[in-house]
mmCIF file of C-alpha atoms and ligand atoms in Angstrom:
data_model
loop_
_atom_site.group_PDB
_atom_site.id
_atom_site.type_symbol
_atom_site.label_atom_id
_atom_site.label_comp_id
_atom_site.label_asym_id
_atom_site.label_seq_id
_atom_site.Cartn_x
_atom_site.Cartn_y
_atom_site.Cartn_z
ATOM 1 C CA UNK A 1176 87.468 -13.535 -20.843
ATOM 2 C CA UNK A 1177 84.644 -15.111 -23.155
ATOM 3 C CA UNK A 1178 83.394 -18.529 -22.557
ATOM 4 C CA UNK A 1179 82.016 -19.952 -25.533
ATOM 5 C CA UNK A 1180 79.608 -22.699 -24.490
ATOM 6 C CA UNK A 1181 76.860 -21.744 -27.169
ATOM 7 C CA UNK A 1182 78.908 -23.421 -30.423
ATOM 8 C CA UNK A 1183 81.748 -25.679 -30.437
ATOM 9 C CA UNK A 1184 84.666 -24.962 -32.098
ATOM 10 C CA UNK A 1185 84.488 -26.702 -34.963
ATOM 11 C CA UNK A 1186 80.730 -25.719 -34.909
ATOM 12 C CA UNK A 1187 81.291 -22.649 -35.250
ATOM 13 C CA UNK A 1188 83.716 -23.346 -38.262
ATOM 14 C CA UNK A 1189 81.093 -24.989 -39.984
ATOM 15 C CA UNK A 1190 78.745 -22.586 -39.435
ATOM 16 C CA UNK A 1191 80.152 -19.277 -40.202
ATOM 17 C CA UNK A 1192 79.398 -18.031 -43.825
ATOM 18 C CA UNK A 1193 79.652 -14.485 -45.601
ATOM 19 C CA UNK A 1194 76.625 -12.681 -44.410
ATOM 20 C CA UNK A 1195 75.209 -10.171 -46.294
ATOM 21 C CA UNK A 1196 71.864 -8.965 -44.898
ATOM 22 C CA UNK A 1197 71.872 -7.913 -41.516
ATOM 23 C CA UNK A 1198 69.202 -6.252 -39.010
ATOM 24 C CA UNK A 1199 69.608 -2.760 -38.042
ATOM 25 C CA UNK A 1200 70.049 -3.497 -34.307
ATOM 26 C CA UNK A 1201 73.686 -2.022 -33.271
ATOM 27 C CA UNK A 1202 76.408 -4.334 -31.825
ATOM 28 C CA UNK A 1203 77.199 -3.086 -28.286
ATOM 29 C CA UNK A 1204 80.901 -1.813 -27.881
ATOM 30 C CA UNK A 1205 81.464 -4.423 -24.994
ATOM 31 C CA UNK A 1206 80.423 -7.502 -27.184
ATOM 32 C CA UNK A 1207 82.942 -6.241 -30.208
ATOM 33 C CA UNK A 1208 85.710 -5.562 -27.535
ATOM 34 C CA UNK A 1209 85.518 -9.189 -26.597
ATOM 35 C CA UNK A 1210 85.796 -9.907 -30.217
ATOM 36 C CA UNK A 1211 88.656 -8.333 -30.162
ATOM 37 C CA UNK A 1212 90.284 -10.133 -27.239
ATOM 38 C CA UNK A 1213 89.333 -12.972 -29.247
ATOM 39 C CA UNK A 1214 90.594 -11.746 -32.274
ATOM 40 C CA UNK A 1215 93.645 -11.007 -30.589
ATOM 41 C CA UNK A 1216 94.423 -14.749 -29.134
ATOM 42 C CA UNK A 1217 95.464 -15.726 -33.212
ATOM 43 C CA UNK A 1218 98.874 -16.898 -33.893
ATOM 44 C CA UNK A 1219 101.986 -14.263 -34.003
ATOM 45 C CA UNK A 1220 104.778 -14.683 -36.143
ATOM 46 C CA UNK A 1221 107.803 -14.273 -33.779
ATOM 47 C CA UNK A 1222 105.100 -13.117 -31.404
ATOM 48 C CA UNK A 1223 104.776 -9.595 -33.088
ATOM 49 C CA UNK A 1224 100.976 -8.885 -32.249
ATOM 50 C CA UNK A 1225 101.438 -6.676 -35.070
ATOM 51 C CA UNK A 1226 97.922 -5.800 -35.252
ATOM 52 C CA UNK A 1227 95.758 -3.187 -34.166
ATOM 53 C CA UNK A 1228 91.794 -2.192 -35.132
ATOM 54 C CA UNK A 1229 89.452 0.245 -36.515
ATOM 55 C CA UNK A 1230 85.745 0.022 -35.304
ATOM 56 C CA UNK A 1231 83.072 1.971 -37.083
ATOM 57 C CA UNK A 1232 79.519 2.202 -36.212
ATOM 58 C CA UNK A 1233 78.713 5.571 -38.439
ATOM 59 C CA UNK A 1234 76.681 4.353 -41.206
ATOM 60 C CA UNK A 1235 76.871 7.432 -42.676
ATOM 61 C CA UNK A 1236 80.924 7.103 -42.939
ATOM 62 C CA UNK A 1237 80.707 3.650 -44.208
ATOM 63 C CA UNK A 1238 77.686 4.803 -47.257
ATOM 64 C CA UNK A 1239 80.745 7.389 -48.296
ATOM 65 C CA UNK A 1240 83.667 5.259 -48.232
ATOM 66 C CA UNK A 1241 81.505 2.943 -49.981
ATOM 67 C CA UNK A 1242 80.520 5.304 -52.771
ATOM 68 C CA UNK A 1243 84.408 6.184 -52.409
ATOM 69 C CA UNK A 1244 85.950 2.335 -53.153
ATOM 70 C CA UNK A 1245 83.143 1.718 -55.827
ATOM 71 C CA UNK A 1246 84.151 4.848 -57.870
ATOM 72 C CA UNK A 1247 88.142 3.765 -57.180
ATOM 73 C CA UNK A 1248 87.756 0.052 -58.248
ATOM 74 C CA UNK A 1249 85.952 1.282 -61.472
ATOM 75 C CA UNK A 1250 88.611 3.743 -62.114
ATOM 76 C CA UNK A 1251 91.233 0.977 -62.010
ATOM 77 C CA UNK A 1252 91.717 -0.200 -65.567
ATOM 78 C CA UNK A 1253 93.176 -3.430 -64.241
ATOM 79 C CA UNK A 1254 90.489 -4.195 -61.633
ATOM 80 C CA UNK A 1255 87.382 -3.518 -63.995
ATOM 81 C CA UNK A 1256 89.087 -5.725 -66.946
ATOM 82 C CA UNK A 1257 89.281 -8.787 -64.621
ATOM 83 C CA UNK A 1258 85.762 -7.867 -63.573
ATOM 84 C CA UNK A 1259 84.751 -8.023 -66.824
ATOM 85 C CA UNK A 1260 86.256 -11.167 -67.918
ATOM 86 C CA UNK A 1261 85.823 -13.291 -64.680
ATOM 87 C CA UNK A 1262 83.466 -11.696 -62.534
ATOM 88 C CA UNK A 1263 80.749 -9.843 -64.335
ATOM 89 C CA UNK A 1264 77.959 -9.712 -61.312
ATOM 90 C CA UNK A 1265 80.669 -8.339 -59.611
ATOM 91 C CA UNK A 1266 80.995 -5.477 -61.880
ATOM 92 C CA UNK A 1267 77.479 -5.127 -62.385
ATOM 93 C CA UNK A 1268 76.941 -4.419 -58.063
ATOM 94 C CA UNK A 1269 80.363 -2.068 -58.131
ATOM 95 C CA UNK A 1270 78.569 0.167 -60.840
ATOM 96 C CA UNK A 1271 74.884 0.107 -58.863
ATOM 97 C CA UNK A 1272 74.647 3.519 -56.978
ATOM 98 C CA UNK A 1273 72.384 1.576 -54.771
ATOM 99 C CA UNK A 1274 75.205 -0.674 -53.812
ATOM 100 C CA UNK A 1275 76.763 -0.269 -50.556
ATOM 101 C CA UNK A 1276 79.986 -2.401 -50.227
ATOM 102 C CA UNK A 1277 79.461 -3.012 -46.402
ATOM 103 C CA UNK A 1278 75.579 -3.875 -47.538
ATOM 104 C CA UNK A 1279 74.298 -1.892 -44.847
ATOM 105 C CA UNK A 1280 75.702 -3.543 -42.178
ATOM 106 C CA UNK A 1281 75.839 -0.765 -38.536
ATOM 107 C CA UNK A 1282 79.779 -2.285 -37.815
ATOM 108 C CA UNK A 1283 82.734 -2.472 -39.336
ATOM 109 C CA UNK A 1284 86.609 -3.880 -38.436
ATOM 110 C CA UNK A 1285 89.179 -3.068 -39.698
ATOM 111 C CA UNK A 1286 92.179 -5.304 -38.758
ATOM 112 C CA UNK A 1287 95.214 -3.138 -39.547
ATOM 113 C CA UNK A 1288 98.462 -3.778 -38.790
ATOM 114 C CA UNK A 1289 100.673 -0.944 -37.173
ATOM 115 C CA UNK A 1290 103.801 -2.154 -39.494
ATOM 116 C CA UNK A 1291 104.152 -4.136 -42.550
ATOM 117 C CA UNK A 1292 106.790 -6.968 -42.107
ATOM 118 C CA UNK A 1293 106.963 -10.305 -44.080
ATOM 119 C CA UNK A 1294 103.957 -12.410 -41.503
ATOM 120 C CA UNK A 1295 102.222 -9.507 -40.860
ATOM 121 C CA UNK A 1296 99.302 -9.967 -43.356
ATOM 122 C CA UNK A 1297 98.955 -13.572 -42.303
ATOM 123 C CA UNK A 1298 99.006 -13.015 -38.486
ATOM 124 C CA UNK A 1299 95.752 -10.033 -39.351
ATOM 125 C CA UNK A 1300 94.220 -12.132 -41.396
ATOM 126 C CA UNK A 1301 94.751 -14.981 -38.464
ATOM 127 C CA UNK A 1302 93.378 -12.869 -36.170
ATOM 128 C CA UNK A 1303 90.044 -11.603 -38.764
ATOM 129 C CA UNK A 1304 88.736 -15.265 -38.868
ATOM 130 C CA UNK A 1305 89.619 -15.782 -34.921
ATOM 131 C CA UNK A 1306 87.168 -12.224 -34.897
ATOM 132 C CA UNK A 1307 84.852 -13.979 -37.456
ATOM 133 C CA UNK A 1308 84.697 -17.554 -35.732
ATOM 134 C CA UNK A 1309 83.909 -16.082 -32.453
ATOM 135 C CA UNK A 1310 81.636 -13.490 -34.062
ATOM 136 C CA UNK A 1311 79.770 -16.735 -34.909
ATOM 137 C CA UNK A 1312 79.818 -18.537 -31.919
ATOM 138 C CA UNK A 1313 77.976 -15.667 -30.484
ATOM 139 C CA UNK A 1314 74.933 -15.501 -33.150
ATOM 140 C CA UNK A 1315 76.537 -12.973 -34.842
ATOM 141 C CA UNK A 1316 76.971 -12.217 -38.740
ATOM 142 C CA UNK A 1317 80.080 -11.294 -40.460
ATOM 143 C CA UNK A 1318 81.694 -10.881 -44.071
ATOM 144 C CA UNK A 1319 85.251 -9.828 -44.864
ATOM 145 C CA UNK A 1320 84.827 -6.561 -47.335
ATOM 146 C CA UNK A 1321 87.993 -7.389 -50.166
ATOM 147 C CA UNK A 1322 86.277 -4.003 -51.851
ATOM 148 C CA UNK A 1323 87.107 -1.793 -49.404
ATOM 149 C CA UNK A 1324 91.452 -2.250 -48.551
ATOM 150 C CA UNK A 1325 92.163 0.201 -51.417
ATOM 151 C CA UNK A 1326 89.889 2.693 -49.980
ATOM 152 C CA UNK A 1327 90.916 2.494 -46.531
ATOM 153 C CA UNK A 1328 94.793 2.207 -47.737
ATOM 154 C CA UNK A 1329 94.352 5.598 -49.246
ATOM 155 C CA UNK A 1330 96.944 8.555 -47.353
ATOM 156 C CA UNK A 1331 93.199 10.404 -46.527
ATOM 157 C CA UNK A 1332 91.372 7.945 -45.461
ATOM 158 C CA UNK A 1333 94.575 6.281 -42.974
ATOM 159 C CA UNK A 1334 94.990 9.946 -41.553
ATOM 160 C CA UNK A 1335 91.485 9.672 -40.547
ATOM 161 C CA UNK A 1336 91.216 6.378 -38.821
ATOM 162 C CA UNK A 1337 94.477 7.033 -37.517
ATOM 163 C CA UNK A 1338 96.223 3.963 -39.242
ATOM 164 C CA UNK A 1339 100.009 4.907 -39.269
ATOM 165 C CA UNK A 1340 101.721 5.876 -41.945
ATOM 166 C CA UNK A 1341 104.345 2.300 -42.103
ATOM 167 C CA UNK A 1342 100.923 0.515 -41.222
ATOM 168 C CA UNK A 1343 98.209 -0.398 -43.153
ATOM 169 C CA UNK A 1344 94.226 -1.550 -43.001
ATOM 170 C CA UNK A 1345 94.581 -5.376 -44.015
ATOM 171 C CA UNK A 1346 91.600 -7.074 -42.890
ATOM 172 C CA UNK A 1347 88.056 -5.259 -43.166
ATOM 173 C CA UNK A 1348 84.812 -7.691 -41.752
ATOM 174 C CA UNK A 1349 81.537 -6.143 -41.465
ATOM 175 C CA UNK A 1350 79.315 -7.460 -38.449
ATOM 176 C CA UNK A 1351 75.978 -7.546 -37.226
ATOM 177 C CA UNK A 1352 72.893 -9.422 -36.097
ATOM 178 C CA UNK A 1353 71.749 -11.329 -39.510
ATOM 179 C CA UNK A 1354 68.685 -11.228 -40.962
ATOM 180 C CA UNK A 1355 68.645 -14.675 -41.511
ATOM 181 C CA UNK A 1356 70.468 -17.531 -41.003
ATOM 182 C CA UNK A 1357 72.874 -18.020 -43.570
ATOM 183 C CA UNK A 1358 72.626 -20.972 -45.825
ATOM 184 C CA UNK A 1359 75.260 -24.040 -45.577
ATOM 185 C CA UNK A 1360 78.239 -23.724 -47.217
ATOM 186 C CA UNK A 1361 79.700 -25.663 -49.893
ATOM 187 C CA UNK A 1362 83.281 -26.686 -50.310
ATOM 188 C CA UNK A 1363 85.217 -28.709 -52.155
ATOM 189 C CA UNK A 1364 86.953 -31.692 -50.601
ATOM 190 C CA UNK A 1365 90.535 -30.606 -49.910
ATOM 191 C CA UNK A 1366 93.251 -31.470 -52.560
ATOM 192 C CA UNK A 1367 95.557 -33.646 -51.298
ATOM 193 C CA UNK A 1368 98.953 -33.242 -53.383
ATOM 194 C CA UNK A 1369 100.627 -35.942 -51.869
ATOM 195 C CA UNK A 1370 100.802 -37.320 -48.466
ATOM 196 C CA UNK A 1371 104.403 -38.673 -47.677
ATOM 197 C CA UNK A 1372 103.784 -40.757 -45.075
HETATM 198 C C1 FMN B 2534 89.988 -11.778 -48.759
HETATM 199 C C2 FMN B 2534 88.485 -11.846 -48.938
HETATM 200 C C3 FMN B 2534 87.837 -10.774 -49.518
HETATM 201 C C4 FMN B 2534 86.440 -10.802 -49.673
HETATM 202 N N1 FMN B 2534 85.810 -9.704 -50.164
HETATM 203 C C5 FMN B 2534 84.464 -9.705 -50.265
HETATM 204 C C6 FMN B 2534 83.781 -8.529 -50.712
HETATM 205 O O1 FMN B 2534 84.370 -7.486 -51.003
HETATM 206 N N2 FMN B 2534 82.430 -8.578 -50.777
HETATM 207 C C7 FMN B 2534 81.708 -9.705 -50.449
HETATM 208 O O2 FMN B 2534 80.484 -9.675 -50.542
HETATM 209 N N3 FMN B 2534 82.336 -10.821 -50.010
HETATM 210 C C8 FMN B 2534 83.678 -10.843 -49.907
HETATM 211 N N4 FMN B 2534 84.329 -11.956 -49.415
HETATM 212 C C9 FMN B 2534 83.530 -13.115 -48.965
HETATM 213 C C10 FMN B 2534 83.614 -14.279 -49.947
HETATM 214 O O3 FMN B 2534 82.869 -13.960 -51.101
HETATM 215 C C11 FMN B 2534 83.074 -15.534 -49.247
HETATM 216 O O4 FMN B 2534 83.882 -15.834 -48.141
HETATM 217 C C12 FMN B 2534 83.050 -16.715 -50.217
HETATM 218 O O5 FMN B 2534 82.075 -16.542 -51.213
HETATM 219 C C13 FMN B 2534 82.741 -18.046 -49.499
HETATM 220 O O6 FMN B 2534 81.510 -17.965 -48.835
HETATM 221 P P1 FMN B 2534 81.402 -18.261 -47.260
HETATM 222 O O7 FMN B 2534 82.299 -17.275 -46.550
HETATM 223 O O8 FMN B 2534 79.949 -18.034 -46.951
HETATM 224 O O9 FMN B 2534 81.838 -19.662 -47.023
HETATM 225 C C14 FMN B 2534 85.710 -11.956 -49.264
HETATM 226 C C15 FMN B 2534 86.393 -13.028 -48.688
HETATM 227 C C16 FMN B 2534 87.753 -12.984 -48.519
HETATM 228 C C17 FMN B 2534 88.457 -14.152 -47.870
#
């Protein structure tokens, strides 16, 4: 089991941000099975532990299904008009052949789940920022890759990481040593709709 005596919890929550620049040094499979356990100790609905995980370290693999999701989302009528209208610089990186989606970093996760049921998305995505947090609280970088679930979804691509048929990839976070430290984040104080008390 990990002991985390390098960040405090809420330390680490502060401190984790979406990192996009990484070193080349590769993440040792013992370190990202530890993730894993602590990726793992997220809450279950109804104690399912529906989840299960993809690890890839071939950066090869991840250029092409990079180059794959790119060319998808800009096929999707739907996905480049909202581009368009609300998210132009996203558009603008999607149609860069330079681009990679997974900006170079040597891992990615994929948090799948091995059945889709009504809590299933919310206990992977549970156990992605567990994976994240602790990712954090050991030095390490991560960023959870939105562009990538409809290329990793696809009947091909599922065959090949072994993702079952019922299941699906819900959750992908890149990791890595970063290049830099990230800067602070910056949030909005929480809405408070009412507070009965
Ligand atoms: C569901 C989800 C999908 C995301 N997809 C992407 C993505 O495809 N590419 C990317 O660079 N960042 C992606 N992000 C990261 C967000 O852009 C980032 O979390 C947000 O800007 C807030 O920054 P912070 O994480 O540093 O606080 C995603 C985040 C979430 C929660």
């Amino acid at each position: 089991m990990l002991t985390y005596s390098k960040l405090d919890t809420l330390t680490a929550i502060y401190q984790r941000r979406a990192v996009r620049s990484y070193i080349s040094d590769k993440i040792e499979r013992g370190t990202i099975e530890q993730l894993l356990h602590a990726a793992v100790q997220a809450p279950t609905a109804l104690h399912a532990e529906p989840w299960a995980f993809v690890v890839i370290q071939d950066k090869t693999r991840l250029r092409q299904y990079s180059s794959r999701a790119k060319a998808m989302l800009l096929g999707q009528q739907e996905a480049t008009l909202h581009f368009q209208k609300s998210e132009p610089r996203a558009l603008a990186m999607l149609s860069d052949p330079e681009f990679n989606i997974f900006y170079d970093a040597g891992t990615l996760v994929v948090v799948c789940c091995k059945a889709k049921g009504p809590f299933v998305e919310a206990d992977c995505w549970l156990a992605a920022e567990n994976l994240m947090l602790a990712a954090t609280a050991q030095g390490l970088g991560t960023c959870c890759i939105g562009f990538a679930i409809g290329i990793l979804n696809t009947p091909e691509v599922k065959a090949e990481l072994r993702i079952p048929d019922g299941g699906a990839a819900v959750a992908p976070i890149i990791l890595g040593v970063p290049r830099e430290a990230p800067s602070a984040g910056t949030r909005k104080p929480p809405t408070i709709l009412k507070w009965v008390p």
